[in-house]
Amino acid sequence: MSLVTPKVLDLILLAQSGKDPAQEQSQESPETVAVTLKRLVLGRRCALHVHRTMKSKTELLDGAVAIGDGNAILTVVLFLIATLNKKLVYELLSSRLIALNHYISFLQNEGKITELTDLLTMLGRSPDAAMAHFQHAVKTQGNNVDGLLRKVTNILANHFNQPGVDAHQTKMVDAYVKLLEWQKLANLPELSNRSALQCLAYTCSRHWTEGAGAAMSPLTLGQRQQISPLQFDWVVLNVHAKSGKWDILESLFTKKDWLGRSTVSSHVPAQCLLRRLSELGASSRLMAACLAKLPSADERLALALNYKVHCVVIQTYAKQKDRLALTNYKMTLNPQSEEYILAENTLRDPSIKWKN
Amino acid sequence: MDQPLNLKLSSLSLISQNKLQNILSQCGEKKDLIIDPSLIKALERICGVTWLRQHGVDKIYKMDPQLGPTANANRVYFIPACIIKYKCVLDQISSLISQNPSIADVNGFHIIIIPKVLNSFDSILESKGLYGVVKLHAFAWELMVLDDQLLSLELPFLFKQLFVDQNQSLLSGVAMSLWTLFHVTGRPKVMCSFGKFSAGVLDMLEIYNETYSRNFVDTNNSRDIGALLVIDRTQDYASSLLTPATYSGLLKEIFSINCGFLDLNVKDTKVMKGKLNFDSEQSNESKSTAMPLDSSIDSLYAEIKHRHFSEVLSVLSSKAKLLKNEDIKALGIQEMKHFVATKLQQVTLFKQNLVNHVLACETIISEMSNRFENLKLTETEMLNNRNKKTNYNFLDENFGTEIHIYNSLRLMCLLSLTQGLSYDEYNTLVNKYLLAFGYKYLYVFNNLINSGLLIQPSNIKLSLNISNLSNLSDKLPKWQNEFQTAAHKLKQLPSKPDDVGKSSPSYVFNGGYIPLVAIICNAILTSESLSEVLTKLSTLTDFKIGGVINEKLKDGVETLNEKLSNLKVSNDLEFGCKDPKILSKVVKSDPNFCNLFQLKPKTILVFVIGGVNYAEIAACEVVQTNTGSKIYIASDCVSNGSDLIAAHM
C-alpha cells in the first residue's frame, strides 16, 4: 500500500514547483530579442523582463546600440542595471561607448553623482569623475559662496588628486577655492560667485588707493588669482574711464621720459587701447600720447584720422611738410575751434619748408 | 493630386493641428493650457488662440515654477522633452496635490511633451507616485515652413542632447518627421546619410516603413523630391564657427531669432549681452520689435537675405530712393481712391520693413565694424593653416580684452580644429576665460571636447621618453593639418579668396570656405555617374547610401528581425542605408544597378541634424542657381556658432 495516491503525489510535486497548470497549456513562445527591440523603437509596450539570460541581455544591448534610438538604449541599460549585478553591467558598458554615454547622461540628469563617479572611477576615468562632481556642485549651489566653498574644497581634495587628472585643471579649481575664500572674507552679496575680473573691477573702483597688503586691494587680488597683466590693465582702464577718473589713468599709463615727453606704457596693445579709449571718450591729449607710441608714421596718421585726434594729424602733416593735405584737413575742421587755430598757426609757421 | 511642393509643405501644419486636436480631445472638456515660453512661437505656427478655445482651452498661462492657482483645476502642460522642465512640472503638480488631495482622482492633469515621451519620463512619473494621476501625451509636430525652401522642427534643444550629452533619445523624432513628410510628398528614390546619427535616422525610417506598410500606403517614388541627404552637424563644424558674411547670417549674429521672428532690440544685442560688463547689473528696458523673417511677407528680406553684407546698404538706399520718387500727391481723386484700396497697405508695410532693415543694418555695422576686418583675415588664415602665431596672438589679445562669452570660445574652437593648439596655448586661453567669466565654467571646456568642437592638446611634458623629439615635431610647422587635407580633397578651400564672385558658394565666408552641405549637393547634382559621386565624396568617412538602391541590395526579404539576429558587436545595423564601398563592387559588376541611383535630381531635400546656419542656406542657393535645381533645407532649428557654444554651458 503506498503512502499517497499517484494523483496526490503529482499534486505535491505541482505545489513544490510553483507552476500554474492553466498557464502551462497556453504558453506562447517567448518574445524574441528582435521583437522586443522593435517594440521599444516603435514606442510600444514590451516585456523586457522575459529576457533573463545573459546572452539575450547582451543581444538586446547590442541591437539597441546598432539601431541608434537613444530611448531604446537607455531603457535597456536601466533594465540591465535593475537585473544584473553592477560589475557585469559595467563590464558590458565598458566596451559599448554609446550605451555608456547614455547611462552617464542619465545619471547626470538625475543628480546621482556618487553612482556616476563610482562608475567612471571603475572604468579608469577618474578625471571625468572629478569634472562630473565639479559640474554638479557648480550647477546645484547657485551663487552660495559658503556652499560652493565647502563642496569645491572637498572635490579638490578627494577627486582632483587622483591619477590622470590634468594638472592645469587642478590649478584652476584651486584658484576657484582661493577666490571663494576671498569673497567670503569680503562678505559682499554683489560679489558672490562673480568672476575674478568682476571682483577686480569692484576693488579698483572702491579700494584703488589701498596697498598690496590690504585684503581688498586690487593688487592683492591680482597677485592672488594670478591675473595676467593684460587683463589687469584692461579692467583698470575700463573701470576708471567709465567713472571719469582720467587723471588716474593718465598717471598709470603715461610716463614722462627724460625729455619730458609723455609715452604710454600699458600691457594693452596699442591699436586695441586706442579703440577702447576712443569708445570711452578719452581726451585728445591721452589719445595723442597713445598714438605717439606707434612706430609707423603712416599707421599713426591713419588712426589719428580715424579717431579724429586733430593735433596728431596736424603735427604729422607738418612733419611730412605736406601743405596741401594740411590745408584740406583744415577745411574739415570747425572754425573757431582750437584745432582750426592750431592748423592755421602751423600753416603759417615759417620754419617749415613745405613740399607743396 | 498634383499640388506644387511648396503648397504641400505649408499644409504640414494641418497634420500638426490634427495631432494636437486628437490629444486635446483626450484631456477633458474645459482645461487651462500652461505652456513653456520657448514653445509659444512654434505653437502659433500650428494654431491660434481661437482654435485652442474651440477645442476646450479656457485660459492660457506661461509655465513658471512659481505659478499660482489657475482658473480651472484641469491643467494641460505643454513642454519640450527636457528632463529638468519635466521634473519642474511634476513638482508643481505634486505640491498642488499635497495641498488638496482630492484633485488627484479627477484625471485632471495632462502633460504634452514635444516631440516624444521617453521611457525614463514614465519611470520618473511612477517613482514620484503620480502614475495614473498624470497622463503623458507625445506631440510630434511636423516640419514648419519658416521661409521659402526652409523647414524647421523648432527643437533647439536637440543639439545639446545629441552632441553635448551624447543622448540619442530624440533621434527617432527626426525619423518620424521625415516619415510623415514622405506620406505627403512621396519617398525620394535616393537617400544618403553623412554621419552616425544620420545613418541611425535612415535605419529608423526603414523600420517605420517596414512596420507601417499597408496596401493603401503609396510606395511610389516621389515626383517632388528626388533625393534626401541627412547630415550630422559634426561633419562640418567650421561652417558654424566661422563668421558669416551674408545679411541673414549677420542678423543671427547680432539679434536673437526665434522660430523665424527676429527680436529687433538694438540696445541689447547678442554681442552686447555676451561681453564682460564691469558695471553692476543693469536691466535695459528697451523697446523691441518682432520682425518676421519670411520672404512671402517681406519681399525686401527675400531680396537681401542672402546677399553679401557689403551690398545690402546700397540696395536699401536705392529702395528708399524709389519710394521717395513715388509721388502720390500728384494723383487725382479717383486714382487716390484706387491707391488706398489696393496699394496703401502694401506700401505701408514695405516702408515699415525698410525702416526695420535699415535699423538692423546700422546695428550690425556699429557692433561688428571695429573688428570685422581683422576677424575675417584671421579666420581665412586659420582655414589655410597660415600664420599660426599671429592668429594665436589675435585670439590671446581678444581673450585678454574684448572677450565674449560665446564668440571668443568659437574662435578658440576654430583655431583648435584648423591649426591646433599646444598645451600651453590652450591653458593660457582657458585661464583668461575663467578669470573673466568665472572658474565655474571649467566644465564647459570638457563639454566642448566631448562634442568634438575643441581638441584637447596632450601635455607633452608628461611623456618621459624622447621628449625632445616629440617637442621638435610639434615645433615644425605642418604644411597641412587633418582639417586642410580633408577640406582640400573636397575642394572646400578656394585658392584665391579675393577673386571669388557671386557664383561661388564660398562668398558666404568671404571666399574663404565652401560649406560641406553645398559641396555634397553639388556632387549629387552634377555627377554623370554613381561612381563619380562616390569618388568626389570618398573622403567622407561616414557616408552611407539608402533609398531604392538599398531595397535592391537586401538579400531576399531581410526583415529587421533577421538583421538583428545576425548582428555582431559594434557593427552598424546597415538596415536603412549601406556603406558605399560595398556598393562600388556591385556597381562595377552590374552597370544597370546605377540606374537605381537617380543622378541630377531636380529637387533635393537636405536635413541637417543639430542645426543649420544661414550661411549654409545661402551657399545652397548658389548651388541651386548654378545647377538649375531646387534645394530644400530642413533641420531641427536654425542656429549659429554662438548657439552651439551656448549649448555647452
PDB file of C-alpha atoms in Angstrom, chain A residues 32-35 37-38 40-45 58-59 62-75 78 95-96 98 101-102 105-106 108-111 127-128 131 134-135 138-139 143 160 166-173 175-177 179 193-198 201-202 225-228 230-231 234-235 238-239 242 268-269 271-272 275-276 279, chain B residues 83-84 87 116-120 122-124 131 160 165-172 196 199-201 203-204 207-208 210-212 214 276-281 370-371 374 396-397 399-403 423 426-428 430-443 446-447 450 456 459 560-562 564-565 567-574 648-649:
ATOM      1  CA  THR A  32      12.491  37.270 -29.082  1.00  0.00           C
ATOM      2  CA  VAL A  33      15.124  39.948 -28.658  1.00  0.00           C
ATOM      3  CA  ALA A  34      14.430  41.352 -32.107  1.00  0.00           C
ATOM      4  CA  VAL A  35      10.711  41.691 -31.413  1.00  0.00           C
ATOM      5  CA  LEU A  37      13.783  45.861 -29.732  1.00  0.00           C
ATOM      6  CA  LYS A  38      11.378  46.698 -32.483  1.00  0.00           C
ATOM      7  CA  LEU A  40      10.944  49.576 -27.977  1.00  0.00           C
ATOM      8  CA  VAL A  41      11.852  51.623 -31.024  1.00  0.00           C
ATOM      9  CA  LEU A  42       8.218  51.962 -32.063  1.00  0.00           C
ATOM     10  CA  GLY A  43       7.220  53.096 -28.589  1.00  0.00           C
ATOM     11  CA  ARG A  44       5.041  50.071 -27.899  1.00  0.00           C
ATOM     12  CA  ARG A  45       4.756  48.234 -24.616  1.00  0.00           C
ATOM     13  CA  THR A  58      23.751  41.259 -24.380  1.00  0.00           C
ATOM     14  CA  GLU A  59      21.893  40.906 -27.669  1.00  0.00           C
ATOM     15  CA  ASP A  62      23.951  45.456 -28.955  1.00  0.00           C
ATOM     16  CA  GLY A  63      20.776  45.613 -31.018  1.00  0.00           C
ATOM     17  CA  ALA A  64      19.626  48.848 -29.385  1.00  0.00           C
ATOM     18  CA  VAL A  65      23.035  50.466 -29.938  1.00  0.00           C
ATOM     19  CA  ALA A  66      23.081  49.350 -33.580  1.00  0.00           C
ATOM     20  CA  ILE A  67      19.666  50.886 -34.291  1.00  0.00           C
ATOM     21  CA  GLY A  68      20.685  54.104 -32.603  1.00  0.00           C
ATOM     22  CA  ASP A  69      17.455  55.048 -30.803  1.00  0.00           C
ATOM     23  CA  GLY A  70      18.608  56.548 -27.506  1.00  0.00           C
ATOM     24  CA  ASN A  71      15.289  55.911 -25.838  1.00  0.00           C
ATOM     25  CA  ALA A  72      15.635  52.184 -26.502  1.00  0.00           C
ATOM     26  CA  ILE A  73      19.294  52.170 -25.475  1.00  0.00           C
ATOM     27  CA  LEU A  74      18.642  53.820 -22.127  1.00  0.00           C
ATOM     28  CA  THR A  75      15.639  51.601 -21.404  1.00  0.00           C
ATOM     29  CA  LEU A  78      18.325  50.609 -16.967  1.00  0.00           C
ATOM     30  CA  SER A  95      33.002  48.066 -24.424  1.00  0.00           C
ATOM     31  CA  ARG A  96      29.880  49.847 -25.662  1.00  0.00           C
ATOM     32  CA  ILE A  98      27.333  54.754 -26.913  1.00  0.00           C
ATOM     33  CA  ASN A 101      27.282  57.671 -22.619  1.00  0.00           C
ATOM     34  CA  HIS A 102      23.519  57.362 -22.376  1.00  0.00           C
ATOM     35  CA  SER A 105      23.902  61.386 -19.206  1.00  0.00           C
ATOM     36  CA  PHE A 106      21.029  59.789 -17.317  1.00  0.00           C
ATOM     37  CA  GLN A 108      23.945  63.364 -14.507  1.00  0.00           C
ATOM     38  CA  ASN A 109      20.375  64.463 -15.128  1.00  0.00           C
ATOM     39  CA  GLU A 110      19.160  62.519 -12.116  1.00  0.00           C
ATOM     40  CA  GLY A 111      21.832  64.082  -9.943  1.00  0.00           C
ATOM     41  CA  PRO A 127      39.466  62.856 -14.442  1.00  0.00           C
ATOM     42  CA  ASP A 128      35.942  62.649 -15.870  1.00  0.00           C
ATOM     43  CA  MET A 131      34.800  67.038 -13.552  1.00  0.00           C
ATOM     44  CA  PHE A 134      32.609  69.762 -10.168  1.00  0.00           C
ATOM     45  CA  GLN A 135      29.882  70.426 -12.726  1.00  0.00           C
ATOM     46  CA  VAL A 138      28.503  74.361  -9.614  1.00  0.00           C
ATOM     47  CA  LYS A 139      25.044  73.785 -11.043  1.00  0.00           C
ATOM     48  CA  ASN A 143      25.832  81.623  -6.058  1.00  0.00           C
ATOM     49  CA  PHE A 160      41.292  66.185  -8.306  1.00  0.00           C
ATOM     50  CA  ASP A 166      45.127  67.260 -15.636  1.00  0.00           C
ATOM     51  CA  ALA A 167      47.446  69.486 -13.618  1.00  0.00           C
ATOM     52  CA  HIS A 168      46.101  72.695 -15.111  1.00  0.00           C
ATOM     53  CA  GLN A 169      42.516  71.788 -14.290  1.00  0.00           C
ATOM     54  CA  THR A 170      43.536  71.151 -10.693  1.00  0.00           C
ATOM     55  CA  LYS A 171      45.250  74.524 -10.663  1.00  0.00           C
ATOM     56  CA  MET A 172      42.054  76.190 -11.864  1.00  0.00           C
ATOM     57  CA  VAL A 173      39.923  74.517  -9.203  1.00  0.00           C
ATOM     58  CA  ALA A 175      42.275  79.156  -7.887  1.00  0.00           C
ATOM     59  CA  TYR A 176      38.478  78.951  -7.622  1.00  0.00           C
ATOM     60  CA  VAL A 177      38.761  77.974  -3.973  1.00  0.00           C
ATOM     61  CA  LEU A 179      38.684  83.320  -4.966  1.00  0.00           C
ATOM     62  CA  ASN A 193      30.460  83.849  -7.153  1.00  0.00           C
ATOM     63  CA  ARG A 194      31.358  86.646  -9.544  1.00  0.00           C
ATOM     64  CA  SER A 195      34.402  86.180 -11.707  1.00  0.00           C
ATOM     65  CA  ALA A 196      37.888  87.273 -10.720  1.00  0.00           C
ATOM     66  CA  LEU A 197      37.839  90.205 -13.134  1.00  0.00           C
ATOM     67  CA  GLN A 198      34.488  91.398 -11.865  1.00  0.00           C
ATOM     68  CA  ALA A 201      36.646  95.817 -11.068  1.00  0.00           C
ATOM     69  CA  TYR A 202      34.957  96.256  -7.741  1.00  0.00           C
ATOM     70  CA  GLN A 225      44.437  84.996  -8.630  1.00  0.00           C
ATOM     71  CA  GLN A 226      47.436  85.441 -10.930  1.00  0.00           C
ATOM     72  CA  ILE A 227      45.565  87.767 -13.223  1.00  0.00           C
ATOM     73  CA  SER A 228      47.535  88.406 -16.400  1.00  0.00           C
ATOM     74  CA  LEU A 230      46.853  92.418 -19.971  1.00  0.00           C
ATOM     75  CA  GLN A 231      43.591  91.629 -18.251  1.00  0.00           C
ATOM     76  CA  TRP A 234      42.076  96.238 -19.254  1.00  0.00           C
ATOM     77  CA  VAL A 235      39.918  96.183 -16.136  1.00  0.00           C
ATOM     78  CA  ASN A 238      37.530 100.364 -18.226  1.00  0.00           C
ATOM     79  CA  VAL A 239      36.613 100.928 -14.611  1.00  0.00           C
ATOM     80  CA  LYS A 242      33.697 104.766 -17.016  1.00  0.00           C
ATOM     81  CA  VAL A 268      47.097  96.575 -23.725  1.00  0.00           C
ATOM     82  CA  PRO A 269      48.286  96.555 -27.356  1.00  0.00           C
ATOM     83  CA  GLN A 271      45.509  99.586 -31.505  1.00  0.00           C
ATOM     84  CA  CYS A 272      43.180  97.959 -29.017  1.00  0.00           C
ATOM     85  CA  ARG A 275      39.938 101.877 -29.904  1.00  0.00           C
ATOM     86  CA  ARG A 276      38.761 101.447 -26.371  1.00  0.00           C
ATOM     87  CA  GLU A 279      34.880 104.430 -27.260  1.00  0.00           C
TER      88      GLU A 279
ATOM     89  CA  ILE B  83      14.105  66.300 -18.130  1.00  0.00           C
ATOM     90  CA  ILE B  84      14.614  69.369 -15.946  1.00  0.00           C
ATOM     91  CA  LYS B  87      10.554  67.423 -13.259  1.00  0.00           C
ATOM     92  CA  LYS B 116       8.087  62.335 -27.776  1.00  0.00           C
ATOM     93  CA  VAL B 117       7.585  60.798 -24.373  1.00  0.00           C
ATOM     94  CA  LEU B 118      10.709  58.988 -23.284  1.00  0.00           C
ATOM     95  CA  ASN B 119      10.523  55.783 -21.269  1.00  0.00           C
ATOM     96  CA  SER B 120      12.504  57.433 -18.495  1.00  0.00           C
ATOM     97  CA  ASP B 122       7.290  57.192 -17.497  1.00  0.00           C
ATOM     98  CA  SER B 123       9.561  55.730 -14.829  1.00  0.00           C
ATOM     99  CA  ILE B 124      10.024  59.090 -13.131  1.00  0.00           C
ATOM    100  CA  TYR B 131       1.328  57.209 -12.232  1.00  0.00           C
ATOM    101  CA  LYS B 160      22.681  69.862 -26.760  1.00  0.00           C
ATOM    102  CA  ASP B 165      25.086  64.971 -23.660  1.00  0.00           C
ATOM    103  CA  GLN B 166      25.562  62.166 -26.201  1.00  0.00           C
ATOM    104  CA  ASN B 167      21.902  61.254 -25.738  1.00  0.00           C
ATOM    105  CA  GLN B 168      20.233  59.920 -28.877  1.00  0.00           C
ATOM    106  CA  SER B 169      16.735  59.667 -27.441  1.00  0.00           C
ATOM    107  CA  LEU B 170      15.152  62.225 -29.733  1.00  0.00           C
ATOM    108  CA  LEU B 171      16.715  60.918 -32.924  1.00  0.00           C
ATOM    109  CA  SER B 172      13.570  58.901 -33.630  1.00  0.00           C
ATOM    110  CA  LYS B 196      26.414  58.223 -37.446  1.00  0.00           C
ATOM    111  CA  ALA B 199      22.642  56.684 -40.572  1.00  0.00           C
ATOM    112  CA  GLY B 200      20.579  55.963 -37.460  1.00  0.00           C
ATOM    113  CA  VAL B 201      17.783  58.162 -38.794  1.00  0.00           C
ATOM    114  CA  ASP B 203      17.693  52.961 -40.242  1.00  0.00           C
ATOM    115  CA  MET B 204      14.776  54.077 -38.105  1.00  0.00           C
ATOM    116  CA  ILE B 207      11.865  50.418 -39.532  1.00  0.00           C
ATOM    117  CA  TYR B 208       8.823  52.682 -39.736  1.00  0.00           C
ATOM    118  CA  GLU B 210       8.517  48.173 -42.748  1.00  0.00           C
ATOM    119  CA  THR B 211       6.215  48.264 -39.730  1.00  0.00           C
ATOM    120  CA  TYR B 212       3.633  50.614 -41.134  1.00  0.00           C
ATOM    121  CA  ARG B 214      -0.116  48.959 -45.718  1.00  0.00           C
ATOM    122  CA  LEU B 276      32.242  91.295 -19.915  1.00  0.00           C
ATOM    123  CA  ASN B 277      30.451  94.011 -18.020  1.00  0.00           C
ATOM    124  CA  PHE B 278      32.113  95.771 -15.180  1.00  0.00           C
ATOM    125  CA  ASP B 279      29.071  97.783 -14.203  1.00  0.00           C
ATOM    126  CA  SER B 280      26.634  96.439 -11.698  1.00  0.00           C
ATOM    127  CA  GLU B 281      23.773  94.554 -13.321  1.00  0.00           C
ATOM    128  CA  ASN B 370      35.627  97.629 -35.360  1.00  0.00           C
ATOM    129  CA  ARG B 371      36.904  94.105 -35.529  1.00  0.00           C
ATOM    130  CA  ASN B 374      40.790  91.574 -38.597  1.00  0.00           C
ATOM    131  CA  ASP B 396      45.042  85.871 -26.940  1.00  0.00           C
ATOM    132  CA  GLU B 397      44.515  89.611 -27.223  1.00  0.00           C
ATOM    133  CA  PHE B 399      40.634  86.844 -24.599  1.00  0.00           C
ATOM    134  CA  GLY B 400      42.512  89.460 -22.617  1.00  0.00           C
ATOM    135  CA  THR B 401      40.393  92.419 -23.650  1.00  0.00           C
ATOM    136  CA  GLU B 402      37.125  92.283 -25.611  1.00  0.00           C
ATOM    137  CA  ILE B 403      36.308  88.746 -24.582  1.00  0.00           C
ATOM    138  CA  TYR B 423      49.074  72.525 -24.304  1.00  0.00           C
ATOM    139  CA  TYR B 426      45.228  76.056 -24.680  1.00  0.00           C
ATOM    140  CA  ASN B 427      45.691  76.577 -20.972  1.00  0.00           C
ATOM    141  CA  THR B 428      46.560  80.270 -21.312  1.00  0.00           C
ATOM    142  CA  VAL B 430      41.338  78.708 -20.600  1.00  0.00           C
ATOM    143  CA  ASN B 431      42.910  80.663 -17.778  1.00  0.00           C
ATOM    144  CA  LYS B 432      41.940  84.036 -19.258  1.00  0.00           C
ATOM    145  CA  TYR B 433      38.409  82.865 -19.962  1.00  0.00           C
ATOM    146  CA  LEU B 434      37.871  81.568 -16.440  1.00  0.00           C
ATOM    147  CA  LEU B 435      39.282  84.739 -14.902  1.00  0.00           C
ATOM    148  CA  ALA B 436      36.901  86.793 -16.999  1.00  0.00           C
ATOM    149  CA  PHE B 437      33.669  84.834 -16.641  1.00  0.00           C
ATOM    150  CA  GLY B 438      34.290  82.705 -13.566  1.00  0.00           C
ATOM    151  CA  TYR B 439      36.064  79.463 -12.671  1.00  0.00           C
ATOM    152  CA  LYS B 440      32.675  77.822 -12.512  1.00  0.00           C
ATOM    153  CA  TYR B 441      32.826  77.422 -16.293  1.00  0.00           C
ATOM    154  CA  LEU B 442      35.747  74.997 -16.142  1.00  0.00           C
ATOM    155  CA  TYR B 443      33.468  72.104 -17.124  1.00  0.00           C
ATOM    156  CA  ASN B 446      35.327  69.330 -21.175  1.00  0.00           C
ATOM    157  CA  ASN B 447      31.914  69.524 -22.821  1.00  0.00           C
ATOM    158  CA  ASN B 450      33.167  65.743 -25.837  1.00  0.00           C
ATOM    159  CA  GLN B 456      42.377  68.600 -26.223  1.00  0.00           C
ATOM    160  CA  ASN B 459      50.591  67.512 -22.226  1.00  0.00           C
ATOM    161  CA  LEU B 560      14.675  43.824 -39.194  1.00  0.00           C
ATOM    162  CA  ASN B 561      14.293  40.712 -37.100  1.00  0.00           C
ATOM    163  CA  GLU B 562      16.743  38.818 -39.246  1.00  0.00           C
ATOM    164  CA  LEU B 564      19.234  41.987 -35.590  1.00  0.00           C
ATOM    165  CA  SER B 565      19.709  38.272 -35.128  1.00  0.00           C
ATOM    166  CA  LEU B 567      24.302  41.379 -35.745  1.00  0.00           C
ATOM    167  CA  LYS B 568      27.782  41.391 -34.296  1.00  0.00           C
ATOM    168  CA  VAL B 569      29.072  43.729 -31.620  1.00  0.00           C
ATOM    169  CA  SER B 570      29.807  47.307 -32.700  1.00  0.00           C
ATOM    170  CA  ASN B 571      28.769  46.692 -36.243  1.00  0.00           C
ATOM    171  CA  ASP B 572      26.483  49.156 -37.894  1.00  0.00           C
ATOM    172  CA  LEU B 573      22.982  47.977 -38.455  1.00  0.00           C
ATOM    173  CA  GLU B 574      23.049  48.845 -42.146  1.00  0.00           C
ATOM    174  CA  HIS B 648      27.741  73.532 -23.696  1.00  0.00           C
ATOM    175  CA  MET B 649      27.129  75.680 -20.622  1.00  0.00           C
TER     176      MET B 649
END
